[in-house]
PDB file of C-alpha atoms in Angstrom:
ATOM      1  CA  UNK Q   1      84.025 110.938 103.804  1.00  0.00           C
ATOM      2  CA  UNK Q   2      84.974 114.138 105.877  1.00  0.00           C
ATOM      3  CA  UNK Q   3      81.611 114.156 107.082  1.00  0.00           C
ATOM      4  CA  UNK Q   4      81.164 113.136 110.801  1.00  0.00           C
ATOM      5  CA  UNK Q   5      77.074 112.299 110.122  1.00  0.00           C
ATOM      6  CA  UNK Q   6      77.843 110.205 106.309  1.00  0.00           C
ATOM      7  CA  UNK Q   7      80.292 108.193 108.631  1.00  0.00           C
ATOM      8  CA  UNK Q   8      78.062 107.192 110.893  1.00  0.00           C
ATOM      9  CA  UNK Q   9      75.458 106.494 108.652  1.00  0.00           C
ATOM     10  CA  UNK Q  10      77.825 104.089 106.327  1.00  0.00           C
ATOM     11  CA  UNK Q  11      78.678 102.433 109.864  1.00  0.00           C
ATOM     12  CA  UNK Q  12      75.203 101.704 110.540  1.00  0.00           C
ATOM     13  CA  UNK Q  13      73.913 100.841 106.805  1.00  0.00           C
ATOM     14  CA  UNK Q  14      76.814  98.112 107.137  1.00  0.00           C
ATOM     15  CA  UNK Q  15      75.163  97.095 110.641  1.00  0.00           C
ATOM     16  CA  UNK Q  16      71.609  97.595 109.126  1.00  0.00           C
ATOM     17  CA  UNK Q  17      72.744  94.783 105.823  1.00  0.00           C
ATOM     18  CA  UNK Q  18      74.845  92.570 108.216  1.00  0.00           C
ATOM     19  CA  UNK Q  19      72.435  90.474 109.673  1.00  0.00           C
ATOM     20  CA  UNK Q  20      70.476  89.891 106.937  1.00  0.00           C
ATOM     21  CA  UNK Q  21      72.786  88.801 104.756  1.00  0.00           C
ATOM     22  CA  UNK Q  22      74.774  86.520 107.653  1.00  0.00           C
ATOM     23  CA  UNK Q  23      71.369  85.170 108.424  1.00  0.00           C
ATOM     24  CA  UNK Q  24      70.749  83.730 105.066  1.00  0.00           C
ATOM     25  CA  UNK Q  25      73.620  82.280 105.483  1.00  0.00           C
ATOM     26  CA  UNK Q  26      73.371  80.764 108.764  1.00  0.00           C
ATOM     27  CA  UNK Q  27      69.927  78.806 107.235  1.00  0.00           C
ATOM     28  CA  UNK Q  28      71.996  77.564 104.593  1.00  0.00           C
ATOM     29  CA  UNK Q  29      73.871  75.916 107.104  1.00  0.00           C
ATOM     30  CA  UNK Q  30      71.404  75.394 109.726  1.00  0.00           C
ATOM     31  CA  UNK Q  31      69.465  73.352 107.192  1.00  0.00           C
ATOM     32  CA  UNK Q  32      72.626  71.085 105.733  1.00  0.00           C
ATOM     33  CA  UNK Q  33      73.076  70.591 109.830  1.00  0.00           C
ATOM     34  CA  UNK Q  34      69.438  69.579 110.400  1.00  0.00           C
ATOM     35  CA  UNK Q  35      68.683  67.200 107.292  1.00  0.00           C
ATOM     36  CA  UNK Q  36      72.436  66.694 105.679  1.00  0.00           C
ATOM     37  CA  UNK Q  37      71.153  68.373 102.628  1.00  0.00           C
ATOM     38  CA  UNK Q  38      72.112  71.766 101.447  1.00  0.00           C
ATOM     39  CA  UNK Q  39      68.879  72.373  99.213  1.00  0.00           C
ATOM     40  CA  UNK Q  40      67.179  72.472 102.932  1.00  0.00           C
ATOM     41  CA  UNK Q  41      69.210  75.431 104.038  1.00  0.00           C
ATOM     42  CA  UNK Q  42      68.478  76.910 100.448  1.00  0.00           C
ATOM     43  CA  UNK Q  43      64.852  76.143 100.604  1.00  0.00           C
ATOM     44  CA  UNK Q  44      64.779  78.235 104.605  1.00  0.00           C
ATOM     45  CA  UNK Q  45      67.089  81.147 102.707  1.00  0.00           C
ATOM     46  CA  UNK Q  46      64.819  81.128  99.853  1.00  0.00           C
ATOM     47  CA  UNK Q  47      61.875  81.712 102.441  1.00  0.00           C
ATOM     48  CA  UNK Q  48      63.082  84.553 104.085  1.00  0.00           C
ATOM     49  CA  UNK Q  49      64.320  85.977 101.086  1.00  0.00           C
ATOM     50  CA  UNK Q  50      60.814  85.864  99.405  1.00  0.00           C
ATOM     51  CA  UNK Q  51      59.209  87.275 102.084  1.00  0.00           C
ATOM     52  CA  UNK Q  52      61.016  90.285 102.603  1.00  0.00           C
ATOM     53  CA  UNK Q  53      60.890  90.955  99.039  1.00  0.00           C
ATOM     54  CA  UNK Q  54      57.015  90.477  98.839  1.00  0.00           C
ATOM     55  CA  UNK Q  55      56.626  92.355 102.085  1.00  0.00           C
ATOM     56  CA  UNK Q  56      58.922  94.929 101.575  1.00  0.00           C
ATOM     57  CA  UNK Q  57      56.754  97.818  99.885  1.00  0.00           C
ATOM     58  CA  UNK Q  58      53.855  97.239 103.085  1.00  0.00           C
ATOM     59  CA  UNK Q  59      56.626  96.910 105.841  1.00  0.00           C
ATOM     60  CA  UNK Q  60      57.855 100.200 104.178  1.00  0.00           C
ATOM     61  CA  UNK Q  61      54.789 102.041 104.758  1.00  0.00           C
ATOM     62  CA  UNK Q  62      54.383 101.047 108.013  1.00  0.00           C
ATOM     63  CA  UNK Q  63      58.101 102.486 108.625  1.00  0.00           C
ATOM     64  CA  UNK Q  64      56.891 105.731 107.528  1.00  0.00           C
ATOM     65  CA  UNK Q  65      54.600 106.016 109.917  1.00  0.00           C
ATOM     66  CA  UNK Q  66      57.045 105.787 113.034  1.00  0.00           C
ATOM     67  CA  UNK Q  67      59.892 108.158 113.371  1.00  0.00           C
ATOM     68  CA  UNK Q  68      62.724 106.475 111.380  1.00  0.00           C
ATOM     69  CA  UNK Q  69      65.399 105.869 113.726  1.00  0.00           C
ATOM     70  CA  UNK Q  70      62.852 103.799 116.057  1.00  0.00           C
ATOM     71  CA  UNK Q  71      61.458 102.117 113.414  1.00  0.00           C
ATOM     72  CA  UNK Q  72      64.637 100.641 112.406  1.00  0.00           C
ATOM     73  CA  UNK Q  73      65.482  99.747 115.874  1.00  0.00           C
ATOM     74  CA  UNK Q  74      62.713  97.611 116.588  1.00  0.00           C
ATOM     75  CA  UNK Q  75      62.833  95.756 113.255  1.00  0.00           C
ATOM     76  CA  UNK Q  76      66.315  94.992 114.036  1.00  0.00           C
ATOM     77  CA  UNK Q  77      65.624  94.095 117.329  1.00  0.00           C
ATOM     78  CA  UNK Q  78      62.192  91.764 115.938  1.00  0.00           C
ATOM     79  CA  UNK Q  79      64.700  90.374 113.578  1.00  0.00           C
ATOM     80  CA  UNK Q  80      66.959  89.197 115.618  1.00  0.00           C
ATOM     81  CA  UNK Q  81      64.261  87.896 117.601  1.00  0.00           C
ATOM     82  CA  UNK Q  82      63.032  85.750 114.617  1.00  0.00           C
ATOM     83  CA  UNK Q  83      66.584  84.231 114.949  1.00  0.00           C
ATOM     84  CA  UNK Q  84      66.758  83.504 118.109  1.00  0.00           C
ATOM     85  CA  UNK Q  85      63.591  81.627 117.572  1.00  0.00           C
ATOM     86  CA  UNK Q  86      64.850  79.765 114.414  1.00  0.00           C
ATOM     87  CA  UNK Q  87      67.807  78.808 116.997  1.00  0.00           C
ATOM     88  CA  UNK Q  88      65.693  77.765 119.960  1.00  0.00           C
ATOM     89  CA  UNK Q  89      63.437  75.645 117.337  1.00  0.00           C
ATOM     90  CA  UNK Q  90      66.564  73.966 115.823  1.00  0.00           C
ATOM     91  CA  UNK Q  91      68.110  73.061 119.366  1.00  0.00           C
ATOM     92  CA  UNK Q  92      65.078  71.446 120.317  1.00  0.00           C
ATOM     93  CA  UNK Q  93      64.633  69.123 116.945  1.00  0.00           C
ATOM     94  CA  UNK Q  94      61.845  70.833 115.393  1.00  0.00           C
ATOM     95  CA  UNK Q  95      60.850  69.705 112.338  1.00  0.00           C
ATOM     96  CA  UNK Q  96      61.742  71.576 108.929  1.00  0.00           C
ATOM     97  CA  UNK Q  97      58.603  72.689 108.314  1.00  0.00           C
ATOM     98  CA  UNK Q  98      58.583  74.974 111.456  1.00  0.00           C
ATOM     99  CA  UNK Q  99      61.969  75.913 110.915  1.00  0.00           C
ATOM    100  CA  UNK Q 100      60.542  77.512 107.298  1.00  0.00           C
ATOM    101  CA  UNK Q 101      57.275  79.077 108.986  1.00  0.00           C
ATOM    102  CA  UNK Q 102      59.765  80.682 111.597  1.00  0.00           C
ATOM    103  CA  UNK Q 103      62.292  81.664 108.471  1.00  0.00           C
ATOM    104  CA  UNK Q 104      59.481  83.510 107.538  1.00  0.00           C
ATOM    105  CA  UNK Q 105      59.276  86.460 110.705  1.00  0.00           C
ATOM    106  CA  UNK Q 106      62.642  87.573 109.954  1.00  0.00           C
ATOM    107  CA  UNK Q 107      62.022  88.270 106.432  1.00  0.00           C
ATOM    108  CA  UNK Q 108      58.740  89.730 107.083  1.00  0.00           C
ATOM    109  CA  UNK Q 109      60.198  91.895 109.901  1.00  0.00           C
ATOM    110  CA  UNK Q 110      63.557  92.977 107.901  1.00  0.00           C
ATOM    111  CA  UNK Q 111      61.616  93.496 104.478  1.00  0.00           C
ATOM    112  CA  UNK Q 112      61.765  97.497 104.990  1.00  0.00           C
ATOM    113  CA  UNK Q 113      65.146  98.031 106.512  1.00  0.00           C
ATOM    114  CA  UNK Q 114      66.977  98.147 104.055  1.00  0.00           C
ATOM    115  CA  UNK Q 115      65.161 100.430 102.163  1.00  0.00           C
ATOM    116  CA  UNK Q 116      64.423 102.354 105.375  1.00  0.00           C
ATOM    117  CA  UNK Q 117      68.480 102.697 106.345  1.00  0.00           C
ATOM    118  CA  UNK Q 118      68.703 104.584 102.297  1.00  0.00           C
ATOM    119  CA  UNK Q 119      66.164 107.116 103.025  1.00  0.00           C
ATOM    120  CA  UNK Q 120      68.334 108.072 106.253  1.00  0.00           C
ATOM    121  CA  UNK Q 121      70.722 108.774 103.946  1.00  0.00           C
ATOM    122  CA  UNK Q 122      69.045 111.736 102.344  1.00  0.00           C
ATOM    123  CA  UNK Q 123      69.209 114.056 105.597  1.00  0.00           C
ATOM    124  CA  UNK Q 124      72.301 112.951 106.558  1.00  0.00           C
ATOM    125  CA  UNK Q 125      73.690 114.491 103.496  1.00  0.00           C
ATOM    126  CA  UNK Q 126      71.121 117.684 102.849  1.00  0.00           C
ATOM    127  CA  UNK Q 127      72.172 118.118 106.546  1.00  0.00           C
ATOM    128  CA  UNK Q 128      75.874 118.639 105.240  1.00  0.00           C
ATOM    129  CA  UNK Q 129      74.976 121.071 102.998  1.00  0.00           C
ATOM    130  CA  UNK Q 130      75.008 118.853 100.254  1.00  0.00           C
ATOM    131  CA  UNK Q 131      72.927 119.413  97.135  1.00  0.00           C
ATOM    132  CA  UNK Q 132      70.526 116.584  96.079  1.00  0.00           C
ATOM    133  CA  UNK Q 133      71.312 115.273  92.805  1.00  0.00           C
ATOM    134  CA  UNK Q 134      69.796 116.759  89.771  1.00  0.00           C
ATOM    135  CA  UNK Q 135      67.012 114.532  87.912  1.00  0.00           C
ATOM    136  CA  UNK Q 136      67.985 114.353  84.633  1.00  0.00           C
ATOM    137  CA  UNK Q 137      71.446 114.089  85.634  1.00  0.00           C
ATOM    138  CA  UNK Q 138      70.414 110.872  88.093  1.00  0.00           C
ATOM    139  CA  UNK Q 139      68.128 109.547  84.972  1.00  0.00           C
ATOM    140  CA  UNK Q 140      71.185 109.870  83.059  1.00  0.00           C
ATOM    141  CA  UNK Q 141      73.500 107.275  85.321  1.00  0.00           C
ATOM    142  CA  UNK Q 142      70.238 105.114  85.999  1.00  0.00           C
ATOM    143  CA  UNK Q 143      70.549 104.431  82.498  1.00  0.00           C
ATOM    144  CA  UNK Q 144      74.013 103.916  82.099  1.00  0.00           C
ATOM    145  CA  UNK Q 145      73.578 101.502  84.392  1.00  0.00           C
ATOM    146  CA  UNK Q 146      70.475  99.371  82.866  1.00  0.00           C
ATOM    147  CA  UNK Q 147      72.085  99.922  79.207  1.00  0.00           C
ATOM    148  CA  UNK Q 148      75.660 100.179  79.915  1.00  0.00           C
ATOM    149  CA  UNK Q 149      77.778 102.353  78.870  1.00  0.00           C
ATOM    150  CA  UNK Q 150      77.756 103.872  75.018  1.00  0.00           C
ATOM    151  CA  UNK Q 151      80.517 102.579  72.290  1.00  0.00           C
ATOM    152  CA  UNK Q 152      83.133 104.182  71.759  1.00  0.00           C
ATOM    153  CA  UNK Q 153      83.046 106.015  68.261  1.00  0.00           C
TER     154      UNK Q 153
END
């Protein structure tokens, strides 16, 4: 945590995660406002949440072909965009099913930033002077972590 750069960069993965997850959030609620019923909000969550995920290996690519740091700007910036729009739609009565096409451009917009704000991570240490992390010793902990830990003899 000495590190001037890994500071910033937890600062802005915590900016970069923030919206999205307050924004599933805010359907959730903007759907139990609009109909009464929280499966509503659930169902517009549940839309931008599949859409990112299905998107998020094509949004990716597309990231790589910018220069990081702008990339990520702009999707934020899209994103936030989207809800605005989901906003504007709910303040003037539209009906649900607009409110889940529109649910949809955020997710499809935010699918590769959180993926992109991790690979910012890797200069921002090898910058520091940081050695990457052996494979077999990153293998290791991967596995640890999908099989848990060994018993004790």
């Amino acid at each position: 945590m000495r590190s001037r750069s890994f500071r910033r960069w937890g600062v802005a993965n915590l900016f970069a995660r923030l919206p999205l997850t307050m924004s599933l959030l805010a359907l959730v609620l903007l759907g139990e406002l609009i109909t009464g019923s929280l499966a509503t909000g659930a169902m517009l969550s549940g839309i931008l949440t599949v859409t990112s995920g299905v998107l998020a290996q094509p949004r990716g690519r597309s990231l790589d072909r910018v220069e990081l740091r702008t990339g990520l700007r702009r999707d934020l910036v899209l994103s936030s965009v989207g809800m605005a729009a989901i906003a504007l739609a709910a303040a003037t009565a539209a009906p649900v099913w607009v409110l889940g096409v529109l649910a949809g451009v955020p997710g499809v917009v935010s699918a590769a930033i959180l993926g992109g704000v991790r690979a910012l991570l890797v200069p921002t240490r090898l910058g520091d002077g940081i050695e990457p992390p052996d494979p077999p010793g990153a293998r290791f902990g991967h596995g640890a972590f999908l099989w848990g830990a060994p018993p004790a003899p």
